[in-house]
Structure formats: structure tokens, C-alpha cells
XYZ file of C-alpha atoms in Angstrom:
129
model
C 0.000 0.000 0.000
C 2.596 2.252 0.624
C 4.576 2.114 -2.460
C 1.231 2.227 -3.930
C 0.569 5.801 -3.141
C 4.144 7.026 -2.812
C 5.817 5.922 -6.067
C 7.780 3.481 -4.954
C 9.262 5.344 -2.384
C 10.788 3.554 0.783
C 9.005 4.673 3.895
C 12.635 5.225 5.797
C 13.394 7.609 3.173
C 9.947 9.884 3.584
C 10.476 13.465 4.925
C 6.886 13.911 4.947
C 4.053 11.204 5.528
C 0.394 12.266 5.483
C -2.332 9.467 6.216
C -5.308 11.587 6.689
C -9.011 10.411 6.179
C -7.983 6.922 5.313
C -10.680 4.352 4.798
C -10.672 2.726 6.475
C -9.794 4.909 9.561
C -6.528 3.885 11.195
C -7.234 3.402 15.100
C -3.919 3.129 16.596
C -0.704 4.051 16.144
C 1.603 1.408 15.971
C 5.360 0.983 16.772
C 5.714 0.721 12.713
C 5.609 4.184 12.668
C 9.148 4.086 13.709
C 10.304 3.276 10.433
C 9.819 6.592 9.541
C 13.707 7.774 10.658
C 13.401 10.608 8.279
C 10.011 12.220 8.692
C 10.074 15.616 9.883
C 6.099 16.459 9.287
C 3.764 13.061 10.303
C 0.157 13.910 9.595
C -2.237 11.134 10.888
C -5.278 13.126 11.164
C -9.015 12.996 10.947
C -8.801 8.948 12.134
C -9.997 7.471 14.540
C -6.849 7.044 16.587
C -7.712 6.858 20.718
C -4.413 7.001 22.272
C -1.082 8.744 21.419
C 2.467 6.265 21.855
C 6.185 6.883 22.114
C 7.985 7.203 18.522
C 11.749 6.354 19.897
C 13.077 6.430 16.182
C 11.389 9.594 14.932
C 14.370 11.346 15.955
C 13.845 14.404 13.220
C 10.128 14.991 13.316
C 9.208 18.893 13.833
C 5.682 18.209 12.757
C 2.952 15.618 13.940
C -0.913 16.574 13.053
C -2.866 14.011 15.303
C -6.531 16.580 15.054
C -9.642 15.151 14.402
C -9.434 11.696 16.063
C -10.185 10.659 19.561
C -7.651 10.973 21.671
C -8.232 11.446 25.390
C -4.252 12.118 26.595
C -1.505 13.905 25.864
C 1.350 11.826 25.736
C 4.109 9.899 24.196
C 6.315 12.970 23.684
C 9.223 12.249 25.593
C 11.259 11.317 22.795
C 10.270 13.292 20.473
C 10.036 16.607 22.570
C 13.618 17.656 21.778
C 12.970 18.051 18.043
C 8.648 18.937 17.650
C 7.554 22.576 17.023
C 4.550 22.097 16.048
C 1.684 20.122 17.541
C -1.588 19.703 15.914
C -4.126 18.072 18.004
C -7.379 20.099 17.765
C -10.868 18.152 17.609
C -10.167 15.551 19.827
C -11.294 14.392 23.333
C -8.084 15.743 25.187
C -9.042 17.376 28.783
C -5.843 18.215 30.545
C -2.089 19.435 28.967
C -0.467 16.932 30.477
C 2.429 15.855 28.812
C 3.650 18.686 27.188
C 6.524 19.205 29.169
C 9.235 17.473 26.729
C 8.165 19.348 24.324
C 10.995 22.031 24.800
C 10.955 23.282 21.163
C 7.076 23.997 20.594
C 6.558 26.859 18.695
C 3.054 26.183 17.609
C 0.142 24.521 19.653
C -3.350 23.578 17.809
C -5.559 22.375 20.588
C -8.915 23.892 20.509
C -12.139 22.186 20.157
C -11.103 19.848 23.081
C -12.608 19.185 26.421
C -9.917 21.073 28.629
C -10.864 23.714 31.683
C -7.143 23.980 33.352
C -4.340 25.155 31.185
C -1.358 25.343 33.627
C 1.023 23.458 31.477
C 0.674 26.275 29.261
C 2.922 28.469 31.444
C 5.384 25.684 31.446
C 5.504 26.087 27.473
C 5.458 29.919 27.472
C 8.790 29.290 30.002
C 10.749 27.294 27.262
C 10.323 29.950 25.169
């Protein structure tokens, strides 16, 4: 499938990997994601993906779009914090900004539409900056 709709291309060679609106949805992410070594902008949105998980090998990513699925909790960022600066996750289910705190480099937050009444972690971000 995905030399299918890349050309042939090898998914460790991909700076940019956009699965949005796939039918069907995808509903988890999955440790193959971390063949990606070279994607700096991973776009998985409008899914149906509940839960976000660690990407150890995404070690150059600056951009992952996770908005318009159904995640509930922020997290998964620890090793990817060092190197994201933009985080897209409006339109989901997300209630607290917990686990933002790796994320050292945000420049750009997307979060609305979400079910979240504190925003202390916020601070924490403004901090880094």
C-alpha cells in the first residue's frame, strides 16, 4: 500500500508522511511508525486514533498533526520533545495538557475544540520559550 501511493518510495526515506481520512480509519498508532527515521512532518489526522504512543526512532520529526481523532491524553512525547515545534491536536477528546513538558521546542500549539478547563502546562511552554 505504501509504495502504492508514494511511487515506490521507501518509507525510511519519507520526509513527509500524510495518512489523513484513510478508509478505512486507522485506530492506533503502531510501533511501525518508527520506520519513519526521516520524517520531519507526520500527519495522521481525521482517524480514529484513541491514544497517542512513544515514537523512539522519529528522531527528526518537527511536525505531527494528530486533530480530528479521539484521543483522550496527551502523551508519548518524551522522545520526540527535543525536536517537535509544532503540535496539531485540535478536535479531539483531550481534557488536561499533560504531557507537554518534553516538548521544549514547541513553537506552535493547535488544541482547541477539546474538552480542557485547566491550562497550567501552558505556562510551562510559554517558560521554554
Amino acid at each position: 500500500l505504501w509504495s502504492e501511493k508514494n511511487g515506490g518510495a521507501n518509507p525510511e526515506e519519507a520526509e513527509t508522511v500524510k495518512l489523513l481520512c484513510m478508509s478505512p480509519p486507522i485506530e492506533k498508532m503502531d510501533s511501525s511508525l518508527n520506520q519513519l527515521v526521516n520524517v520531519k512532518h507526520l500527519a495522521l489526522s481525521t482517524n480514529c486514533i484513541d491514544k497517542m504512543i512513544s515514537l523512539p526512532a522519529l528522531k527528526n520529526i518537527e511536525v505531527l498533526s494528530l486533530g480530528r481523532n479521539l484521543i483522550k491524553k496527551i502523551s508519548g512525547l518524551e522522545e520526540i520533545g527535543s525536536t517537535l515545534k509544532e503540535l496539531w491536536i485540535s478536535y479531539n477528546q483531550i481534557s488536561a495538557l499533560d504531557g507537554l513538558a518534553p516538548c521544549v521546542k514547541l513553537t506552535t500549539l493547535f488544541i482547541s475544540n477539546n474538552k480542557i478547563k485547566d491550562w497550567p502546562e501552558l505556562d510551562k511552554l510559554q517558560a521554554n520559550q
